[in-house]
Coordinates of C-alpha atoms in Angstrom, one line a residue:
Chain A
M1 CA -5.4 66.5 21.8
A2 CA -2.6 64.5 20.5
M3 CA -2.3 61.0 21.7
E4 CA 0.6 58.7 22.0
I5 CA 0.7 55.5 19.9
R6 CA 2.6 52.6 21.2
Y7 CA 2.8 49.1 19.8
S8 CA 4.3 46.4 22.0
N9 CA 5.2 43.1 20.5
V10 CA 2.3 43.1 18.1
S11 CA 1.9 40.1 15.9
A12 CA -1.2 39.6 13.6
D13 CA -2.5 37.3 10.9
Y14 CA -4.7 38.4 8.1
Q15 CA -7.6 36.4 7.0
L16 CA -9.5 36.8 3.8
G17 CA -11.9 34.0 3.1
P18 CA -10.2 30.6 3.6
I19 CA -6.8 32.1 3.0
R20 CA -4.9 33.1 6.1
T21 CA -1.7 35.0 5.8
K22 CA 0.4 34.4 8.8
N23 CA 2.3 37.1 10.5
V24 CA 1.4 40.1 8.4
L25 CA 2.8 41.8 11.4
D26 CA 5.6 40.1 13.1
D27 CA 6.5 41.2 16.6
V28 CA 6.2 44.9 15.9
N29 CA 7.4 47.4 18.5
L30 CA 6.7 51.0 17.7
F31 CA 6.4 54.4 19.3
V32 CA 4.9 57.2 17.4
K33 CA 5.5 60.7 18.7
P34 CA 2.4 62.7 19.3
S35 CA 1.6 65.3 16.6
S36 CA 4.2 63.9 14.2
F37 CA 3.6 63.1 10.6
T38 CA 4.9 59.6 9.9
A39 CA 5.2 58.1 6.4
I40 CA 5.1 54.3 6.1
V41 CA 6.9 52.9 3.1
G42 CA 7.8 49.4 1.9
Q43 CA 7.1 46.9 -0.8
T44 CA 3.6 45.6 -1.5
G45 CA 2.6 43.0 1.1
A46 CA 5.1 44.3 3.6
G47 CA 2.3 44.9 6.1
K48 CA 1.9 48.7 5.8
S49 CA -1.9 48.6 5.7
S50 CA -2.0 46.0 8.4
L51 CA 0.1 48.2 10.6
L52 CA -2.7 50.8 10.4
K53 CA -5.6 48.5 10.6
V54 CA -4.4 46.9 13.8
M55 CA -4.6 50.3 15.4
N56 CA -8.3 50.6 15.3
G57 CA -9.0 46.9 15.7
L58 CA -9.9 46.0 12.1
I59 CA -7.3 43.4 12.4
R60 CA -6.9 42.1 15.9
P61 CA -3.4 41.4 17.1
K62 CA -3.0 37.8 18.1
Q63 CA -0.2 38.8 20.4
G64 CA 0.9 42.0 22.0
E65 CA -1.1 45.2 22.2
V66 CA -1.4 48.6 20.7
K67 CA -1.9 51.5 23.1
I68 CA -3.5 54.7 21.8
G69 CA -3.6 57.2 24.6
K70 CA -5.6 55.5 27.3
Y71 CA -7.2 53.0 24.9
S72 CA -5.7 49.7 24.1
V73 CA -6.3 47.2 21.3
S74 CA -5.3 43.6 21.9
S75 CA -6.6 40.1 21.3
N76 CA -9.0 40.3 24.2
N77 CA -10.8 43.6 23.5
D78 CA -14.5 43.6 23.7
P79 CA -16.2 45.2 20.7
T80 CA -17.6 48.2 22.6
S81 CA -14.1 49.4 23.6
L82 CA -13.1 49.2 19.9
K83 CA -15.8 51.7 19.0
E84 CA -14.2 54.2 21.4
V85 CA -10.9 53.6 19.7
R86 CA -12.4 54.0 16.3
K87 CA -14.0 57.2 17.3
R88 CA -10.5 58.7 18.1
I89 CA -8.9 57.4 15.0
G90 CA -9.9 58.6 11.6
M91 CA -8.9 56.1 9.0
V92 CA -8.8 57.0 5.3
F93 CA -8.7 53.9 3.2
Q94 CA -7.2 53.4 -0.2
F95 CA -9.6 54.8 -2.8
P96 CA -11.9 56.0 0.0
E97 CA -14.5 57.2 -2.6
S98 CA -15.6 53.6 -2.9
Q99 CA -17.2 53.8 0.5
L100 CA -19.6 56.6 -0.4
F101 CA -23.2 55.4 -0.3
A102 CA -25.6 58.1 0.8
E103 CA -28.0 60.1 -1.4
T104 CA -26.3 63.4 -0.6
V105 CA -22.8 64.4 0.3
E106 CA -24.1 65.8 3.5
K107 CA -25.7 62.5 4.6
D108 CA -22.5 60.7 3.8
I109 CA -20.3 63.0 5.8
C110 CA -22.8 62.8 8.7
F111 CA -22.6 59.0 8.7
G112 CA -19.5 58.8 10.9
P113 CA -20.5 61.4 13.5
L114 CA -24.0 59.9 13.7
N115 CA -22.6 56.5 14.3
F116 CA -20.5 57.8 17.1
G117 CA -23.6 59.3 18.8
V118 CA -23.5 62.9 17.7
G119 CA -26.9 64.6 17.3
L120 CA -28.2 65.2 13.8
S121 CA -28.0 69.0 13.9
E122 CA -24.5 68.9 15.3
A123 CA -23.5 66.3 12.7
K124 CA -24.7 68.6 10.0
E125 CA -22.7 71.4 11.4
M126 CA -19.7 69.2 11.4
A127 CA -20.3 68.2 7.8
K128 CA -20.4 71.9 6.9
T129 CA -17.0 72.5 8.6
A130 CA -15.5 69.4 7.1
I131 CA -16.5 70.2 3.5
Y132 CA -14.7 73.5 3.7
Q133 CA -11.7 71.8 5.3
V134 CA -11.3 69.6 2.2
G135 CA -11.4 72.6 -0.1
L136 CA -15.0 72.3 -1.3
D137 CA -18.0 74.4 -0.3
A138 CA -21.5 74.2 1.1
S139 CA -23.0 74.0 -2.4
F140 CA -21.8 70.4 -2.6
L141 CA -23.7 69.2 0.4
P142 CA -27.1 68.6 -1.3
K143 CA -25.5 66.9 -4.3
S144 CA -25.3 63.2 -4.9
P145 CA -21.8 61.9 -4.2
F146 CA -22.0 59.8 -7.3
S147 CA -22.4 62.8 -9.5
L148 CA -19.0 64.3 -8.5
S149 CA -15.6 63.9 -10.2
G150 CA -13.0 61.5 -8.9
G151 CA -11.0 64.1 -7.0
Q152 CA -14.2 65.6 -5.5
K153 CA -15.4 62.2 -4.4
R154 CA -12.1 61.6 -2.6
R155 CA -12.4 65.0 -0.9
V156 CA -15.9 64.2 0.2
A157 CA -14.8 60.8 1.5
I158 CA -12.0 62.4 3.5
A159 CA -14.4 65.0 4.8
G160 CA -16.5 62.1 6.1
I161 CA -13.5 61.1 8.2
L162 CA -12.5 64.6 9.3
A163 CA -16.0 65.3 10.4
M164 CA -15.6 62.7 13.1
K165 CA -13.0 65.1 14.6
P166 CA -10.5 62.3 15.2
D167 CA -7.4 62.7 17.3
I168 CA -5.3 60.6 15.0
L169 CA -5.5 60.5 11.3
I170 CA -4.3 57.4 9.5
L171 CA -4.3 57.2 5.7
D172 CA -3.6 54.5 3.2
E173 CA -2.2 56.1 0.0
P174 CA -4.6 59.0 0.0
G175 CA -3.2 60.3 -3.3
A176 CA -3.3 57.1 -5.3
G177 CA -5.1 57.4 -8.7
L178 CA -5.5 61.2 -8.6
D179 CA -4.0 63.6 -11.1
P180 CA -0.8 65.3 -9.9
I181 CA -2.5 68.6 -8.9
G182 CA -5.4 66.9 -7.1
K183 CA -2.9 64.7 -5.3
Q184 CA -0.7 67.6 -4.2
E185 CA -3.8 69.4 -2.9
I186 CA -5.1 66.5 -0.9
L187 CA -1.7 65.9 0.6
S188 CA -1.1 69.6 1.4
L189 CA -4.6 69.5 3.0
I190 CA -3.6 66.6 5.2
A191 CA -0.3 68.2 6.1
S192 CA -1.9 71.4 7.1
W193 CA -4.5 69.5 9.1
N194 CA -1.6 67.8 10.9
K195 CA 0.3 71.0 11.6
N196 CA -2.7 73.2 12.5
N197 CA -4.4 70.8 14.8
K198 CA -1.2 69.1 16.1
L199 CA -2.8 65.7 15.3
T200 CA -0.7 62.6 14.9
T201 CA -0.8 61.5 11.3
M202 CA 0.3 58.3 9.7
M203 CA 0.3 57.7 6.0
V204 CA 1.1 54.8 3.8
T205 CA 2.7 55.9 0.5
H206 CA 4.8 54.8 -2.4
E207 CA 5.9 58.3 -3.4
M208 CA 9.2 59.3 -2.0
D209 CA 8.7 62.8 -3.1
D210 CA 5.7 63.0 -0.9
V211 CA 7.7 61.5 2.0
A212 CA 10.4 64.1 1.5
K213 CA 7.9 66.9 1.3
F214 CA 5.4 66.1 4.1
A215 CA 6.7 63.6 6.5
D216 CA 8.7 64.1 9.7
D217 CA 9.4 60.5 10.4
V218 CA 9.7 57.4 8.2
I219 CA 8.8 53.8 8.9
V220 CA 10.1 51.2 6.5
M221 CA 8.4 47.8 6.6
E222 CA 9.6 44.6 5.3
K223 CA 7.9 41.2 5.7
G224 CA 5.7 42.3 8.6
K225 CA 8.6 43.9 10.5
I226 CA 9.6 47.5 11.0
V227 CA 13.2 47.6 9.7
F228 CA 13.7 51.4 10.0
H229 CA 12.0 54.1 12.0
D230 CA 13.7 57.5 12.2
D231 CA 13.4 61.0 10.9
V232 CA 13.2 61.7 7.2
R233 CA 16.7 63.1 6.8
T234 CA 18.4 60.1 8.3
F235 CA 16.3 58.0 6.1
F236 CA 17.4 59.6 2.9
A237 CA 21.0 59.9 3.9
D238 CA 22.0 56.3 3.4
L239 CA 21.5 55.5 -0.3
N240 CA 22.7 51.9 -0.2
Q241 CA 20.3 51.1 2.6
I242 CA 17.4 52.6 0.6
Q243 CA 18.3 50.6 -2.4
S244 CA 18.5 47.4 -0.4
W245 CA 14.9 48.0 0.6
N246 CA 14.0 48.5 -3.1
L247 CA 12.9 52.0 -2.4
D248 CA 13.3 55.1 -4.5
I249 CA 14.7 58.5 -3.6
P250 CA 13.1 61.9 -4.2
E251 CA 13.5 63.6 -7.5
A252 CA 15.5 66.5 -6.0
R253 CA 17.9 64.2 -4.2
R254 CA 18.5 62.2 -7.4
F255 CA 19.2 65.5 -9.3
Q256 CA 21.5 66.5 -6.5
L257 CA 23.5 63.3 -6.9
L258 CA 23.7 63.8 -10.6
I259 CA 24.9 67.4 -10.2
E260 CA 27.5 66.3 -7.7
E261 CA 28.7 63.6 -10.1
K262 CA 29.0 65.8 -13.1
T263 CA 30.5 68.8 -11.4
G264 CA 32.5 67.2 -8.7
V265 CA 31.2 69.7 -6.3
S266 CA 29.5 68.2 -3.2
L267 CA 26.6 70.2 -1.8
P268 CA 26.6 71.1 1.9
K269 CA 23.5 69.1 2.8
I270 CA 21.1 66.4 1.7
C271 CA 18.4 68.1 -0.3
L272 CA 15.0 66.5 -0.3
T273 CA 12.9 69.1 -2.1
V274 CA 13.4 71.3 -5.1
E275 CA 13.5 74.4 -2.9
E276 CA 16.3 73.1 -0.7
L277 CA 18.2 72.0 -3.8
A278 CA 17.9 75.5 -5.3
D279 CA 19.1 77.1 -2.1
C280 CA 22.1 74.8 -1.9
L281 CA 23.0 75.4 -5.5
I282 CA 22.9 79.2 -4.9
E283 CA 25.0 78.7 -1.8
V284 CA 27.8 76.9 -3.5
G285 CA 27.6 79.2 -6.5
L286 CA 26.4 76.8 -9.1
A287 CA 23.3 78.7 -9.8
Chain B
M1 CA -19.0 36.9 3.9
N2 CA -15.9 34.9 4.7
K3 CA -18.0 32.0 6.1
L4 CA -19.3 30.8 2.8
I5 CA -17.4 27.7 1.9
I6 CA -19.7 26.3 -0.8
G7 CA -18.5 27.6 -4.1
R8 CA -14.9 28.1 -3.0
Y9 CA -11.8 26.5 -4.4
L10 CA -9.0 25.3 -2.2
P11 CA -5.8 24.6 -4.1
G12 CA -4.4 21.1 -3.4
T13 CA -2.9 18.1 -4.9
S14 CA -5.3 15.4 -3.9
L15 CA -6.6 12.7 -6.2
L16 CA -9.9 14.7 -6.5
H17 CA -8.1 17.8 -7.5
I18 CA -6.5 15.9 -10.4
L19 CA -9.7 14.4 -11.7
D20 CA -11.3 15.9 -14.8
A21 CA -13.9 18.6 -14.0
R22 CA -16.4 16.9 -16.3
A23 CA -16.0 13.6 -14.4
K24 CA -16.6 15.3 -11.1
L25 CA -19.6 17.2 -12.3
I26 CA -21.2 14.1 -13.9
A27 CA -20.4 12.0 -10.8
G28 CA -21.7 14.7 -8.5
F29 CA -25.0 15.2 -10.3
Y30 CA -25.4 11.5 -10.6
F31 CA -24.8 11.0 -6.9
I32 CA -27.4 13.6 -6.1
F33 CA -29.8 11.9 -8.5
I34 CA -29.4 8.4 -7.0
L35 CA -29.7 9.9 -3.5
F36 CA -33.4 10.1 -4.1
F37 CA -33.5 6.3 -4.6
A38 CA -32.2 5.6 -1.1
E39 CA -35.2 4.2 0.7
D40 CA -34.0 3.0 4.1
W41 CA -31.1 3.3 6.5
P42 CA -28.8 0.7 5.0
A43 CA -28.8 2.6 1.8
Y44 CA -28.1 5.8 3.7
I45 CA -25.2 4.2 5.5
L46 CA -23.7 3.2 2.2
L47 CA -24.2 6.7 0.7
W48 CA -22.8 8.3 3.8
S49 CA -19.7 6.1 3.8
F50 CA -19.2 7.1 0.2
T51 CA -19.6 10.8 1.1
F52 CA -17.1 10.5 3.9
W53 CA -14.7 8.6 1.7
V54 CA -14.8 11.3 -0.9
M55 CA -14.5 14.1 1.7
H56 CA -11.5 12.3 3.1
L57 CA -10.0 12.0 -0.4
S58 CA -10.3 15.7 -1.0
G59 CA -7.6 16.3 1.7
V60 CA -9.7 19.1 3.1
H61 CA -10.2 19.2 6.8
F62 CA -13.6 18.0 8.0
K63 CA -14.2 21.1 9.9
T64 CA -14.3 23.1 6.7
Y65 CA -17.2 21.1 5.5
I66 CA -19.1 21.6 8.7
R67 CA -18.5 25.3 8.3
G68 CA -19.9 25.0 4.8
V69 CA -23.2 23.6 6.1
R70 CA -23.6 26.2 8.8
P71 CA -24.9 29.1 6.7
L72 CA -27.5 26.8 5.1
I73 CA -28.7 25.2 8.4
W74 CA -31.9 27.3 8.6
L75 CA -32.9 26.4 5.1
I76 CA -32.4 22.7 6.0
L77 CA -34.3 22.9 9.2
F78 CA -37.1 24.7 7.5
T79 CA -37.5 21.9 5.0
V80 CA -37.2 19.3 7.7
C81 CA -39.9 21.0 9.7
L82 CA -42.3 21.1 6.7
Q83 CA -41.6 17.5 6.1
V84 CA -42.2 16.6 9.7
L85 CA -45.4 18.6 10.0
F86 CA -47.1 17.7 6.8
T87 CA -46.3 14.0 6.3
A88 CA -48.9 11.7 7.8
G89 CA -48.7 8.0 8.4
G90 CA -47.7 5.5 11.0
E91 CA -48.2 6.3 14.6
I92 CA -49.5 9.8 15.1
Y93 CA -48.2 11.8 18.1
F94 CA -49.8 15.1 17.5
E95 CA -52.6 16.4 15.3
W96 CA -54.0 19.9 14.7
G97 CA -55.8 20.6 11.4
P98 CA -53.6 19.7 8.5
V99 CA -50.6 19.7 10.8
T100 CA -49.5 16.3 12.2
I101 CA -46.5 15.0 13.8
S102 CA -46.3 11.4 12.9
Q103 CA -43.9 8.6 12.9
F104 CA -43.5 8.7 9.1
G105 CA -43.1 12.4 9.2
I106 CA -40.3 12.3 11.7
V107 CA -38.5 9.5 9.9
S108 CA -38.7 11.2 6.5
G109 CA -37.7 14.5 8.2
I110 CA -34.5 12.8 9.4
Y111 CA -33.9 11.3 6.0
I112 CA -34.4 14.7 4.3
F113 CA -31.9 16.2 6.7
F114 CA -29.3 13.7 5.9
R115 CA -29.9 13.9 2.2
F116 CA -29.7 17.7 2.3
V117 CA -26.4 17.6 4.2
M118 CA -25.0 15.0 1.8
I119 CA -25.9 17.1 -1.2
I120 CA -24.1 20.1 0.4
F121 CA -21.1 18.0 1.3
I122 CA -20.8 16.5 -2.2
S123 CA -21.2 19.8 -4.0
T124 CA -18.7 21.4 -1.6
V125 CA -16.2 18.6 -2.4
I126 CA -16.6 19.4 -6.1
T127 CA -16.2 23.1 -5.8
L128 CA -13.4 22.9 -3.3
T129 CA -11.4 20.6 -5.5
T130 CA -12.1 22.1 -8.9
K131 CA -10.9 25.4 -10.2
P132 CA -13.9 27.6 -11.1
I133 CA -12.5 28.1 -14.6
D134 CA -12.3 24.3 -15.1
L135 CA -15.8 24.0 -13.8
T136 CA -17.2 26.4 -16.3
E137 CA -15.2 24.7 -19.0
A138 CA -16.9 21.4 -18.0
I139 CA -20.3 23.0 -17.9
H140 CA -19.6 24.4 -21.3
F141 CA -18.7 21.0 -22.6
L142 CA -21.7 19.3 -21.0
L143 CA -24.1 22.0 -22.3
K144 CA -22.8 21.7 -25.9
P145 CA -25.6 19.4 -27.1
L146 CA -28.1 22.1 -26.2
R147 CA -26.7 24.1 -29.1
I148 CA -29.1 22.3 -31.4
F149 CA -32.0 24.0 -29.5
K150 CA -30.4 27.4 -30.3
I151 CA -29.4 27.9 -26.7
P152 CA -26.4 30.3 -26.6
V153 CA -24.1 27.9 -24.8
E154 CA -20.9 29.9 -25.5
E155 CA -22.4 33.1 -24.0
I156 CA -23.7 31.3 -21.0
S157 CA -20.3 29.8 -20.3
I158 CA -18.4 33.1 -20.8
M159 CA -20.9 34.8 -18.5
L160 CA -20.4 32.1 -15.9
S161 CA -16.6 32.3 -16.1
I162 CA -16.6 36.1 -15.9
A163 CA -19.0 35.9 -12.9
L164 CA -16.8 33.3 -11.2
R165 CA -13.6 35.2 -12.0
F166 CA -14.9 38.3 -10.1
I167 CA -16.1 36.5 -7.0
P168 CA -12.7 37.0 -5.2
N169 CA -12.7 40.6 -6.2
L170 CA -16.1 41.1 -4.9
L171 CA -15.2 39.4 -1.6
D172 CA -12.1 41.5 -1.3
E173 CA -14.1 44.7 -2.0
T174 CA -16.8 43.7 0.5
Q175 CA -14.1 43.3 3.1
K176 CA -12.6 46.7 2.3
I177 CA -15.9 48.5 2.4
M178 CA -16.9 46.8 5.6
D179 CA -13.6 47.8 7.1
A180 CA -14.1 51.4 5.9
Q181 CA -17.6 51.6 7.4
K182 CA -16.4 50.0 10.6
A183 CA -13.8 52.7 10.9
R184 CA -16.7 55.1 10.6
G185 CA -18.4 53.6 13.5
T186 CA -20.7 51.0 12.0
E187 CA -21.2 48.0 14.2
F188 CA -22.3 44.9 12.4
G189 CA -24.5 42.2 14.0
K190 CA -25.7 44.5 16.7
G191 CA -29.1 45.9 17.6
S192 CA -32.5 44.9 16.3
L193 CA -33.1 43.2 13.0
F194 CA -34.1 46.5 11.5
Q195 CA -30.9 48.2 12.7
Q196 CA -28.8 45.3 11.4
M197 CA -30.5 45.6 8.0
K198 CA -29.8 49.3 8.0
T199 CA -26.1 48.7 8.4
L200 CA -26.1 46.7 5.2
V201 CA -27.0 49.7 3.0
P202 CA -23.6 51.3 3.4
I203 CA -22.0 48.1 2.2
F204 CA -24.3 47.0 -0.6
L205 CA -24.7 50.4 -2.2
P206 CA -21.0 50.9 -2.8
L207 CA -20.7 47.3 -3.9
F208 CA -23.5 47.7 -6.5
V209 CA -22.0 50.9 -7.8
S210 CA -18.5 49.4 -8.2
S211 CA -19.9 46.1 -9.7
L212 CA -21.9 48.0 -12.3
N213 CA -18.9 50.2 -13.1
R214 CA -16.7 47.1 -13.4
A215 CA -19.3 45.3 -15.6
E216 CA -19.2 48.3 -17.9
E217 CA -15.4 48.3 -18.0
V218 CA -15.2 44.6 -18.7
A219 CA -17.7 44.9 -21.5
N220 CA -15.7 47.8 -23.0
V221 CA -12.5 45.9 -22.8
M222 CA -14.0 42.9 -24.4
E223 CA -15.5 45.1 -27.1
V224 CA -12.2 46.9 -28.0
R225 CA -10.3 43.6 -28.0
G226 CA -12.7 42.4 -30.7
Y227 CA -14.9 40.0 -28.7
Q228 CA -17.7 38.6 -30.8
P229 CA -20.4 36.8 -29.0
N230 CA -21.4 34.3 -31.6
A231 CA -18.0 33.4 -33.0
R232 CA -16.8 29.9 -32.8
R233 CA -13.9 29.8 -30.4
S234 CA -11.3 27.4 -29.3
S235 CA -10.3 27.0 -25.8
F236 CA -7.0 27.8 -24.1
R237 CA -7.6 25.2 -21.4
K238 CA -8.2 21.7 -22.6
L239 CA -9.8 19.3 -20.3
R240 CA -8.2 15.9 -20.6
W241 CA -10.1 12.8 -19.9
K242 CA -7.9 10.2 -18.2
W243 CA -8.4 6.6 -17.0
A244 CA -9.0 7.8 -13.5
D245 CA -12.0 9.8 -14.7
T246 CA -13.5 6.7 -16.3
L247 CA -12.7 4.8 -13.1
S248 CA -14.6 7.4 -11.1
L249 CA -17.7 7.0 -13.2
V250 CA -17.3 3.2 -12.9
I251 CA -17.3 3.6 -9.1
M252 CA -20.6 5.5 -9.4
I253 CA -22.1 2.5 -11.2
F254 CA -20.8 0.2 -8.4
L255 CA -22.4 2.6 -5.9
T256 CA -25.7 2.4 -7.7
V257 CA -25.6 -1.4 -7.7
G258 CA -24.7 -1.3 -4.0
L259 CA -27.6 1.1 -3.4
L260 CA -30.1 -1.2 -5.1
I261 CA -28.8 -4.1 -3.1
M262 CA -29.0 -2.1 0.2
N263 CA -32.6 -1.1 -0.7
T264 CA -33.6 -4.8 -0.8
I265 CA -32.1 -5.6 2.6
V266 CA -34.8 -4.2 4.9

């Protein structure tokens, strides 16, 4: 079941040790369409991760509230209601493999479901489903997570989140630090999870190619504020704007601009992926 | 994790921040040493005034210091209890086997409490106002004489500075892992003691794994960059002794004299 996400006037501080960063989120208003795949981009420290963390109460807003379906996260939540929210939201952190701890892959994947009150046999069943969902198989279940390769660890960690059967999936740079193939596989997996289950997905990323390939909508964050939120084509249309945010454009789009400059022919539409570019080139007779 | 104040450094521009780390370290240890010579309340009042003065000088809010004592309060109370229960003398209020609650016991318990808190305050002042790297440099300097006993002073100081260097990373990582496990439904500080201990496994295990990995990495990096453990090395950071540092030690001497005078009053 897809749930609506709505932020109203959310402001939050971030505290690590004695150092408090004020207004990592500054009066954020946001409505995320159910079942959409939203990419969150912006410079380091713009508040991208905080935007996600506030959703499941890991950072409490000091003002405003976040509504997720019928649940709400605000400054006066009691901890039990947060657990309900966290059950609905699967959050994949940056380098999620660093959270693995159990002796076996199976136990680690079961950890989430068990915490949320699922019975042991059912949790094991969920673990089995999840391990296939991330492209591994049941032979991994009895292995130690520490014996796996980097990419496999990441899959196991993501399986640990998927096993919770969340309604919303939020991810903080799920592809960071993986080899190109591993990264594409993980992202395709997430995208297909989003499409097949019609689950709202939000993902922080730095890779514009991934944004172009997978996202429906884009959020640009700057200094704790959302400065842009619209669909991906509108986002990549205005080059000056993108440059002013210090962001990049996808490889295909850059190549398109280069072709247009060299040949003087302007292509009929903005191409975000290699396939689109190829089609356009055929259409105008350049290829 | 975030509550631990002792051992933290807070950047600032106060007089204490500018003082040489060696001066602060010597003065700090010296203060703790003379603390044990305080015999009666006038001496304690003097030492407390000094402590408050120094805390004020550091420019750090008083609340921060109180927060620094809080995690150690059980240790303090435990010591105080031992002192109260096993010191005899004066008027006896309660007796049971070797356990007595006596006038002397209570008085010395109170003194112990104040002494303990003062030690924490003073050491917190030092760490709050001194960059860890300067502190290790100072320790290195002060340990230098031990070289004649074949103690590997260089190695100890490099170990210390590496350890200190990675504290922020460790805290950061702890926070991240805690967040990750919270998102998977762990609730900290809930349920029985046993349940609470169980919630620590998913934090400490990943932390140990990543710390060991990092130790390995750092060792490799040092190796490939040609680090030699027993080489004589110069230091990038030079501690500079200024007149204010000498002055701070002179103040300590005055404090000692004051303490001795106070001890004779009652």
